[in-house]
Short mmCIF file of C-alpha atoms and ligand atoms in Angstrom, two decimals:
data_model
loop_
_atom_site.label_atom_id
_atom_site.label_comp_id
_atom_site.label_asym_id
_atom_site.label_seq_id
_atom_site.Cartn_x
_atom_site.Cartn_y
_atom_site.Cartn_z
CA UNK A 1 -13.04 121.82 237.89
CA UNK A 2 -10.25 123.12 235.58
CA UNK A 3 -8.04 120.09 235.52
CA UNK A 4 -8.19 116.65 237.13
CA UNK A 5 -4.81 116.70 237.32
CA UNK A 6 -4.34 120.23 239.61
CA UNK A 7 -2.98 119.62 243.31
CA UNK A 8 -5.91 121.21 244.62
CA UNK A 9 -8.54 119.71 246.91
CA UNK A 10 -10.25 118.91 243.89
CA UNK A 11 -8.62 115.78 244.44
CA UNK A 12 -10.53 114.88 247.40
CA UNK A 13 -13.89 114.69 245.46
CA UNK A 14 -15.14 111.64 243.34
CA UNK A 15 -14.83 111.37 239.84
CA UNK A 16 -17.67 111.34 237.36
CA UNK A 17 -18.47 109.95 233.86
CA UNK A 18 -20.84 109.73 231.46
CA UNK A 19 -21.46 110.17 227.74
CA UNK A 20 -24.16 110.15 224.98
CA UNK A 21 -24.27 109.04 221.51
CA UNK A 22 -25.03 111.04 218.47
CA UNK A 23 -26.82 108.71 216.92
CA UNK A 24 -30.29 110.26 216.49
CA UNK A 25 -31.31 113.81 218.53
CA UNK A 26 -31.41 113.79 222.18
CA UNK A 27 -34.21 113.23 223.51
CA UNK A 28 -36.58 113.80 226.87
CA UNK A 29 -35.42 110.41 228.41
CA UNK A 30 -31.91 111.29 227.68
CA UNK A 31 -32.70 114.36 229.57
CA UNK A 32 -34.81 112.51 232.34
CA UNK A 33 -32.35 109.32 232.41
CA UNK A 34 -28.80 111.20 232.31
CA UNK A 35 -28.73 114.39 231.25
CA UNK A 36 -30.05 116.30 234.33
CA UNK A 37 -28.05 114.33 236.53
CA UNK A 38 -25.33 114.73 235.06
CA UNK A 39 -25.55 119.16 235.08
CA UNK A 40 -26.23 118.31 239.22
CA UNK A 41 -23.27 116.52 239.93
CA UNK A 42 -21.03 119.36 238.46
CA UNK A 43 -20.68 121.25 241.89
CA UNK A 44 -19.97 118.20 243.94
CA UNK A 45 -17.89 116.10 241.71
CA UNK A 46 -14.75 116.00 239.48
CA UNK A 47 -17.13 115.74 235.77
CA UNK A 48 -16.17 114.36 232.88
CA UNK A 49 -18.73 114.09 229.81
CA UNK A 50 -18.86 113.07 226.87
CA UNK A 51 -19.79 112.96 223.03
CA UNK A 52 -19.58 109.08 222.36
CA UNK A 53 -19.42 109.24 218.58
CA UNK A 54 -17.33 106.48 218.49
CA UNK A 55 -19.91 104.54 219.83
CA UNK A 56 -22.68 106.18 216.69
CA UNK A 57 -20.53 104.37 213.70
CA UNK A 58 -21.60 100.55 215.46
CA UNK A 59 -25.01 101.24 213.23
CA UNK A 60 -25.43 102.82 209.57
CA UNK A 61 -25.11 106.18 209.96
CA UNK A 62 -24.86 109.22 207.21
CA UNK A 63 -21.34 111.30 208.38
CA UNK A 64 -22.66 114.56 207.66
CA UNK A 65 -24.97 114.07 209.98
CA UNK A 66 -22.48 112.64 212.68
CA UNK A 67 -20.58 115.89 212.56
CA UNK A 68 -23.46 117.95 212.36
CA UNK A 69 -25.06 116.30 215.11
CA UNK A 70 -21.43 116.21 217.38
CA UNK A 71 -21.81 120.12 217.47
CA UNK A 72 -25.38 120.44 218.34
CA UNK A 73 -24.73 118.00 221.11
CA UNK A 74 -22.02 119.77 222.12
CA UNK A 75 -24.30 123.48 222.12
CA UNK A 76 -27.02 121.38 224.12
CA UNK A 77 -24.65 120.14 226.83
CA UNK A 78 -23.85 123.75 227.20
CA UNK A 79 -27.08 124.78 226.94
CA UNK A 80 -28.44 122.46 229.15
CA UNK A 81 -25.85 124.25 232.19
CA UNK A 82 -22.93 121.78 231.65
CA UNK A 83 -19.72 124.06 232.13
CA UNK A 84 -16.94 123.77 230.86
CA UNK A 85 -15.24 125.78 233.90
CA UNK A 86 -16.37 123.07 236.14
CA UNK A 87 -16.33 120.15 234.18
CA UNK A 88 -14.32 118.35 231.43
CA UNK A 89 -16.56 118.54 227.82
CA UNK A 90 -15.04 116.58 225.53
CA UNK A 91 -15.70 114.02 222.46
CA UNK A 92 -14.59 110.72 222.41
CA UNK A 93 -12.32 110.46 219.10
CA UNK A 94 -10.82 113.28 220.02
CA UNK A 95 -9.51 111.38 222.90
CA UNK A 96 -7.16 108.38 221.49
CA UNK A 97 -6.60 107.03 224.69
CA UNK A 98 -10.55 105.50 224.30
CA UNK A 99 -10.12 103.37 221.56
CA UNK A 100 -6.60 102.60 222.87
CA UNK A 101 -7.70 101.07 226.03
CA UNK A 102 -10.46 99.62 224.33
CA UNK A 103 -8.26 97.50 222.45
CA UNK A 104 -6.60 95.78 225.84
CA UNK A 105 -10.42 95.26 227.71
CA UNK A 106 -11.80 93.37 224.31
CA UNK A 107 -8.80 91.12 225.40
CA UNK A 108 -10.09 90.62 228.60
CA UNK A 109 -13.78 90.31 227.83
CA UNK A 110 -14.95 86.77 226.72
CA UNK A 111 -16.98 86.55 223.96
CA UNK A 112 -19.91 84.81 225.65
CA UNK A 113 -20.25 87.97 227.97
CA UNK A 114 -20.63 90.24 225.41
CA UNK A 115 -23.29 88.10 223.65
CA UNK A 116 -25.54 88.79 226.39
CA UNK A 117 -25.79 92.41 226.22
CA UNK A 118 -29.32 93.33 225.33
CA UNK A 119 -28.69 96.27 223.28
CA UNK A 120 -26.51 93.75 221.04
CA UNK A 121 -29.35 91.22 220.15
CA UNK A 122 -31.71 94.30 219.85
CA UNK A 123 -29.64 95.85 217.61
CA UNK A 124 -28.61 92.92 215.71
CA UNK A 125 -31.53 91.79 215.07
CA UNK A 126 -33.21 95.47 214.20
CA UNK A 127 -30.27 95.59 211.34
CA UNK A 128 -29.29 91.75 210.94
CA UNK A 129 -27.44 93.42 207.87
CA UNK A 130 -24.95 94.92 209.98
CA UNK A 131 -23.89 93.14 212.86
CA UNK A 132 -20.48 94.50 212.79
CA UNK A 133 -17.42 93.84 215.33
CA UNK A 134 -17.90 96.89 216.62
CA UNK A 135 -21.01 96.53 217.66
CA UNK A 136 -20.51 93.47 219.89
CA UNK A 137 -17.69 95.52 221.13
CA UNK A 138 -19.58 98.59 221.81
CA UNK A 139 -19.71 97.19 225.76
CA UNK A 140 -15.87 97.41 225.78
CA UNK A 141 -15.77 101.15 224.74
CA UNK A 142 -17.85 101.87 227.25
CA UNK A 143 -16.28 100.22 229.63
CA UNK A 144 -12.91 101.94 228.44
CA UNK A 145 -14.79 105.50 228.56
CA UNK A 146 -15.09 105.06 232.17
CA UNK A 147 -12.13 103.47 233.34
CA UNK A 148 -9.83 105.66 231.84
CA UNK A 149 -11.03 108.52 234.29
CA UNK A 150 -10.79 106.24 237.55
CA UNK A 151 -14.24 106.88 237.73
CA UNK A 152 -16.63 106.60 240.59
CA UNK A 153 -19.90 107.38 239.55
CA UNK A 154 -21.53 106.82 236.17
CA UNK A 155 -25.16 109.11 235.86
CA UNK A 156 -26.99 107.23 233.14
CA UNK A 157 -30.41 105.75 232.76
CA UNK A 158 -31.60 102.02 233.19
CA UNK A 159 -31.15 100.76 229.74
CA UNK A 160 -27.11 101.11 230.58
CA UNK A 161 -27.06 99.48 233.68
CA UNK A 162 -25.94 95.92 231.77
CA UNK A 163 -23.07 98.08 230.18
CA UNK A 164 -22.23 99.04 233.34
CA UNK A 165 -22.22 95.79 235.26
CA UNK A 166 -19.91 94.09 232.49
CA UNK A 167 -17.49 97.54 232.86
CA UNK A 168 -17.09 96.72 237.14
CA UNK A 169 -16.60 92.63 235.86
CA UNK A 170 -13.90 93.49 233.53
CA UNK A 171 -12.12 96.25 236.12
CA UNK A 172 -12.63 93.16 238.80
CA UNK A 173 -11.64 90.79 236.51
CA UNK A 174 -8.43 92.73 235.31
CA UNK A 175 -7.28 94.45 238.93
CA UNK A 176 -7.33 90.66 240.15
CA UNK A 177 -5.36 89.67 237.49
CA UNK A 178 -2.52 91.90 237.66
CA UNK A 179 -3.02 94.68 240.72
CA UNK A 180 -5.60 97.10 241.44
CA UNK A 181 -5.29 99.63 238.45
CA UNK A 182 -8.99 100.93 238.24
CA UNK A 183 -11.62 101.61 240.65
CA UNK A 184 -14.81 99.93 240.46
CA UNK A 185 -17.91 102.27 239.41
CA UNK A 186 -21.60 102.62 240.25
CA UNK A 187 -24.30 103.61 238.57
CA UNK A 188 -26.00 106.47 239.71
CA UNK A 189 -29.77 106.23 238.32
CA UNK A 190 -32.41 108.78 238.44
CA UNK A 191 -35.21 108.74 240.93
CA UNK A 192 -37.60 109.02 238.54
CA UNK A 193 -37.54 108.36 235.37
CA UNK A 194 -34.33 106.26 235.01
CA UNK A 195 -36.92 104.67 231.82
CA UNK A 196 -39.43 106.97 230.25
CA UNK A 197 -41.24 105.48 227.63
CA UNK A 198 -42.47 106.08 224.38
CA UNK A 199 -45.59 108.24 224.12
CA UNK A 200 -46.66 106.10 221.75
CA UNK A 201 -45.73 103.03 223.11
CA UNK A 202 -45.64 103.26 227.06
CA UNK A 203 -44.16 100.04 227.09
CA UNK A 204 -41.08 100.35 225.22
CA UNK A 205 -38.66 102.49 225.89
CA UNK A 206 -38.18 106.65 224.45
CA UNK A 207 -35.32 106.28 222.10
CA UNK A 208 -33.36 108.84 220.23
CA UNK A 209 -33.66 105.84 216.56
CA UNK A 210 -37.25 105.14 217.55
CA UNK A 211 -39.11 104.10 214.45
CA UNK A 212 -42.10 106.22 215.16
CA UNK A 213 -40.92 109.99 216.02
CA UNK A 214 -44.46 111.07 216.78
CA UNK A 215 -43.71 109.28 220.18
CA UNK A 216 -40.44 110.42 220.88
CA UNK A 217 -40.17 114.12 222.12
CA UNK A 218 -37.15 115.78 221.34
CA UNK A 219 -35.17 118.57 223.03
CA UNK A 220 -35.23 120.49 220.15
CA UNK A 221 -39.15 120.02 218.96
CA UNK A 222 -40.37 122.57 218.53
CA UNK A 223 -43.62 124.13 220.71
CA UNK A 224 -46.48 123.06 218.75
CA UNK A 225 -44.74 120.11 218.06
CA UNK A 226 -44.31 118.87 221.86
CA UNK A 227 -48.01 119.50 222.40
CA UNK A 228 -49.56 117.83 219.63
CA UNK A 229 -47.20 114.99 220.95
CA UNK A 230 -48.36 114.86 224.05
CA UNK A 231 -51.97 115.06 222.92
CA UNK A 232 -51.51 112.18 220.67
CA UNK A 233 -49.87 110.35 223.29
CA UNK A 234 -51.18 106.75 224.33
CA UNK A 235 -53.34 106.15 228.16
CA UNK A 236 -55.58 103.61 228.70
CA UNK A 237 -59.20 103.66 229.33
CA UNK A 238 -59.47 104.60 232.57
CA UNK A 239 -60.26 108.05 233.62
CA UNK A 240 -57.68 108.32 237.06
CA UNK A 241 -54.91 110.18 236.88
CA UNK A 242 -52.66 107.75 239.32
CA UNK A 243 -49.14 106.49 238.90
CA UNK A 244 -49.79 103.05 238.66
CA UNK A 245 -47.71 100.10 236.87
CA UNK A 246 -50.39 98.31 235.09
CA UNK A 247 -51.13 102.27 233.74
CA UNK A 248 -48.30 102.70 231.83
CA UNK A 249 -48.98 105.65 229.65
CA UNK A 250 -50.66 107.74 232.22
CA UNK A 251 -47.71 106.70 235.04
CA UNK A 252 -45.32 108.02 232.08
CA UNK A 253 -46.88 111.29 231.85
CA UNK A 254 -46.79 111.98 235.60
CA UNK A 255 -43.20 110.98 235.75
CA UNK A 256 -42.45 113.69 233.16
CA UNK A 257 -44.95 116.27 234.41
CA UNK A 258 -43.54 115.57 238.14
CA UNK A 259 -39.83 116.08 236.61
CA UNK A 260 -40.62 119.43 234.92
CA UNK A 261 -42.29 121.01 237.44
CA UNK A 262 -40.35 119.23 240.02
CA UNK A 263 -43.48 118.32 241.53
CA UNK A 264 -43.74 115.33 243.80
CA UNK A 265 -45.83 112.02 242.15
CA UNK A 266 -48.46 112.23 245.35
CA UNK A 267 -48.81 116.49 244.67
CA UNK A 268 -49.65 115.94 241.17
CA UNK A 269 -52.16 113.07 241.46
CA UNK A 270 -53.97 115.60 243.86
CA UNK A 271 -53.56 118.60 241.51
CA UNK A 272 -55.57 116.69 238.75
CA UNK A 273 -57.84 114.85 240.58
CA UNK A 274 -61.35 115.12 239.31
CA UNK A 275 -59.03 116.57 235.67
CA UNK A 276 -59.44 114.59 232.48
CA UNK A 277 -56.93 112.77 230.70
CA UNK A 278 -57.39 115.46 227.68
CA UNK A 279 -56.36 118.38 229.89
CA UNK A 280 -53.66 116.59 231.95
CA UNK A 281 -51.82 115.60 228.69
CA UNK A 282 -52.05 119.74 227.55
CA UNK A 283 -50.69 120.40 230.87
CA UNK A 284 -47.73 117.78 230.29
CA UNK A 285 -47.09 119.27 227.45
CA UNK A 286 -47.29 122.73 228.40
CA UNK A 287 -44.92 122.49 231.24
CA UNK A 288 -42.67 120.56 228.95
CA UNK A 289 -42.53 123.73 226.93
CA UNK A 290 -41.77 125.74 228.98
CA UNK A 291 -39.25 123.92 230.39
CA UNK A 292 -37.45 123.83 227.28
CA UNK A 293 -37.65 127.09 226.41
CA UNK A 294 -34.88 128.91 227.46
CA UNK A 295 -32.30 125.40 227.07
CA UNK A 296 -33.65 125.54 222.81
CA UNK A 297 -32.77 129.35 222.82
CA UNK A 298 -29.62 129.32 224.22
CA UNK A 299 -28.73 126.31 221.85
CA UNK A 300 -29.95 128.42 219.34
CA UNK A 301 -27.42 131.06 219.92
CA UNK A 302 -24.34 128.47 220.36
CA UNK A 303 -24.88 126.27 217.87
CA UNK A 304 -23.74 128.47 215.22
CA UNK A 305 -20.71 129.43 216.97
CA UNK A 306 -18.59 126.62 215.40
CA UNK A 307 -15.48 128.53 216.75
CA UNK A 308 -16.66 129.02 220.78
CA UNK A 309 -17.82 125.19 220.06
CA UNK A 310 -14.61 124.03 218.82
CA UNK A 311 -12.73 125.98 221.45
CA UNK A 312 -14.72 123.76 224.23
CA UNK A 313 -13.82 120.06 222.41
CA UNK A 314 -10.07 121.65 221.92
CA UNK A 315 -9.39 122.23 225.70
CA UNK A 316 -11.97 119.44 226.78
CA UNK A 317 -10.19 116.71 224.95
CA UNK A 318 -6.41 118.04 226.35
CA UNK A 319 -7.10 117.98 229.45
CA UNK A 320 -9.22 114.40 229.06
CA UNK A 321 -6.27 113.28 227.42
CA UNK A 322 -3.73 114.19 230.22
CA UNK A 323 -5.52 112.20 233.02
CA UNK A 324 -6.28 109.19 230.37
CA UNK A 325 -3.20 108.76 229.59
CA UNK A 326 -1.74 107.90 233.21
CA UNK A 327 -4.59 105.39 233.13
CA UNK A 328 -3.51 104.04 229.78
CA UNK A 329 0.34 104.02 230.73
CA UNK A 330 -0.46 101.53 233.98
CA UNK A 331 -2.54 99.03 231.68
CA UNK A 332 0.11 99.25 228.64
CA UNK A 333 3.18 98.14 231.55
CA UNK A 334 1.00 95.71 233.23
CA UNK A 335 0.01 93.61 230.42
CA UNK A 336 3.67 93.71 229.04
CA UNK A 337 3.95 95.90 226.29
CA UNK A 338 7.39 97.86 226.48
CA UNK A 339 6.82 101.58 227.28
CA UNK A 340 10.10 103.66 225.89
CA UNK A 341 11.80 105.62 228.13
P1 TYM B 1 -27.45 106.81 224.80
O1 TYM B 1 -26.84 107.87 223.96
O2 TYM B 1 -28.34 105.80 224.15
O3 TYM B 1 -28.29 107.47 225.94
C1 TYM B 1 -27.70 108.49 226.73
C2 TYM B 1 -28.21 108.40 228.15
O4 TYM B 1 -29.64 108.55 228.18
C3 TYM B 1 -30.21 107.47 228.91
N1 TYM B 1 -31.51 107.16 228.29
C4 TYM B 1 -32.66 107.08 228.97
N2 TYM B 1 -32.95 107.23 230.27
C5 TYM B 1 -34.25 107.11 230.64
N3 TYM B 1 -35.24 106.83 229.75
C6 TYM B 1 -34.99 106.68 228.44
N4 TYM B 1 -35.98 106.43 227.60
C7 TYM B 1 -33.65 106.79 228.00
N5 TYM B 1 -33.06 106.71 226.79
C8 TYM B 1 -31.75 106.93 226.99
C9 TYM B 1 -29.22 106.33 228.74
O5 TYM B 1 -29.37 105.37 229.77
C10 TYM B 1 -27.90 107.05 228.80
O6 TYM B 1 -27.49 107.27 230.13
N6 TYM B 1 -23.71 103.71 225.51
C11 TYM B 1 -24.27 104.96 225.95
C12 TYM B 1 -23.33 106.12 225.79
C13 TYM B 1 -22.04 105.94 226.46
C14 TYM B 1 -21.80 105.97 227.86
C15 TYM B 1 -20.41 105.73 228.02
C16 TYM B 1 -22.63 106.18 228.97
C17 TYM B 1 -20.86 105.71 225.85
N7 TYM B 1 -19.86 105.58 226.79
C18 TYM B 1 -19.84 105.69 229.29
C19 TYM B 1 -22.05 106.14 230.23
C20 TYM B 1 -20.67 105.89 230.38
C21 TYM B 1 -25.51 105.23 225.13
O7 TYM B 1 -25.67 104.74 224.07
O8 TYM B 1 -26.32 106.09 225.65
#
């Protein structure tokens, strides 16, 4: 897709968003939840994706690493096969029209709703030293990131789906205030995997800020590192390999192995029958490796091309900015603020 805005029959397909933060390096349920979604929708949909490091500066974070991290997510969307022929690439300050937006939802989100957003008593209470405004507003961002785009379709994991529902309640909320202005979007989760888990901890969640990395795998680690990772990682005392719920670790694994290879749950639980644990985790980890392999290499070579890199956000945020700002100009008229000719 070159442009949202082109009279072509581009117009006839649905519009996509999503973004990720920069706060901490992507990781394999980024990949599993959103990530690899996201690079299949590109043929079928009108894409527009994101670098939300707006949303990063809601918790301490050191700048340098901000920026430095902004790039290298950048090179990994490309890497990954997100095009910026076919899709909008873009990062969200670069895009006013975000925080503009953002401004008019927090004014049509009531405080008690945004207090029950998980991710804001998690995070407030992992850093009760900085429970800052924007952090109970992070919801509204969100929520402005997709509405800008009339979006359809949002690819993200299960931890977001709360972010999401509170996006479709303000949209409702708003379009039956004054007249329809956005369309309503859904959530489009993964089969499998739309919550992969710590290897560590198979019951929490794989985060990017997790406090132990050794149970975190991320897209950059490098080979030796994934495998002792997956070595190390947690099963239970069993010896079946069997998806299972009340086997969390070992259920974990399979989802992963079963992504990578993009072997069906049943196929795999045959492959290893009669396996050990020991040797199914080296095979996790192996196929995991080689997975990544070419997608680290080709980051490799971009990521140092500030230029080609810069050239991508340049054109990505224009063209974002064209189709947010018809979005922007219906919301500024309808709540009354006076638009000069
Ligand atoms: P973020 O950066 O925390 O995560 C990016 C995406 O990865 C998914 N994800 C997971 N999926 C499965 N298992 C996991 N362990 C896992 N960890 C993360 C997340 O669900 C997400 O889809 N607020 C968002 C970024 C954002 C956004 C948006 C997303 C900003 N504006 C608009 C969609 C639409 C976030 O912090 O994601």
């Amino acid at each position: 897709m070159a442009d949202l805005n082109d009279k072509t029959q581009d117009q006839a397909k649905k519009i996509v968003y999503s973004a990720l933060k920069p706060t901490g390096d992507l990781q394999l349920g980024n990949y599993i939840g959103a990530l690899k979604n996201m690079v299949r929708m590109q043929d079928d949909y009108n894409c527009v994706y994101m670098v939300a490091d707006m949303h990063s500066i809601t918790v301490d974070n050191v700048p340098a690493d901000l920026r430095r991290r902004t790039y290298d997510f950048m090179a990994l969307f490309l890497a990954i096969g997100l095009d910026p022929e076919k899709s909008i690439l873009a990062v969200q300050s670069q895009v006013p029209e975000h925080a503009e937006l953002a401004w008019v939802l927090n004014c049509y989100t009531q405080f008690g709703e945004a207090s029950r957003m998980t991710q804001f008593k998690e995070k407030s209470a992992k850093a009760p030293e900085n429970v800052n405004v924007g952090l109970f507003a992070y919801p509204t961002l969100m929520a402005a990131d997709i509405l800008l785009y009339q979006t359809d379709l949002v690819p993200i994991g299960k931890d977001q789906k709360q972010h999401l529902e509170l996006a479709r309640d303000i949209a409702q909320r708003f379009n039956t205030k004054y007249s329809p202005t956005f369309v309503i979007p859904d959530g489009i989760y993964p089969k499998q995997g739309a919550k992969i888990y710590n290897l560590l901890d198979p019951t929490a969640k794989m985060g990017k800020t997790d406090d132990n990395t050794n149970g975190v795998v991320f897209l950059l680690d490098d080979p030796d590192t994934i495998m002792r990772k997956f070595k190390r990682a947690v099963t239970d005392c069993d010896t079946d390999i069997r998806y299972d719920e009340s086997k969390p670790g070992i259920s974990n694994l399979i989802t992963i192995y079963s992504v990578f290879t993009g072997t069906p749950v049943d196929a795999v639980e045959r492959e290893f029958a009669g396996s050990s644990y020991a040797d199914f985790k080296t095979k996790v980890g192996e196929a995991v490796v080689e997975y990544l392999r070419p997608i680290q290499a080709r980051h490799h070579e971009l990521v140092t091309d500030k230029k080609y890199l810069e050239e991508v956000m340049r054109n990505g945020a224009e063209k974002a900015s064209r189709i947010a700002k018809r979005t922007l100009s219906k919301v500024y008229r309808k709540v009354g603020f006076v638009q000069l000719p």
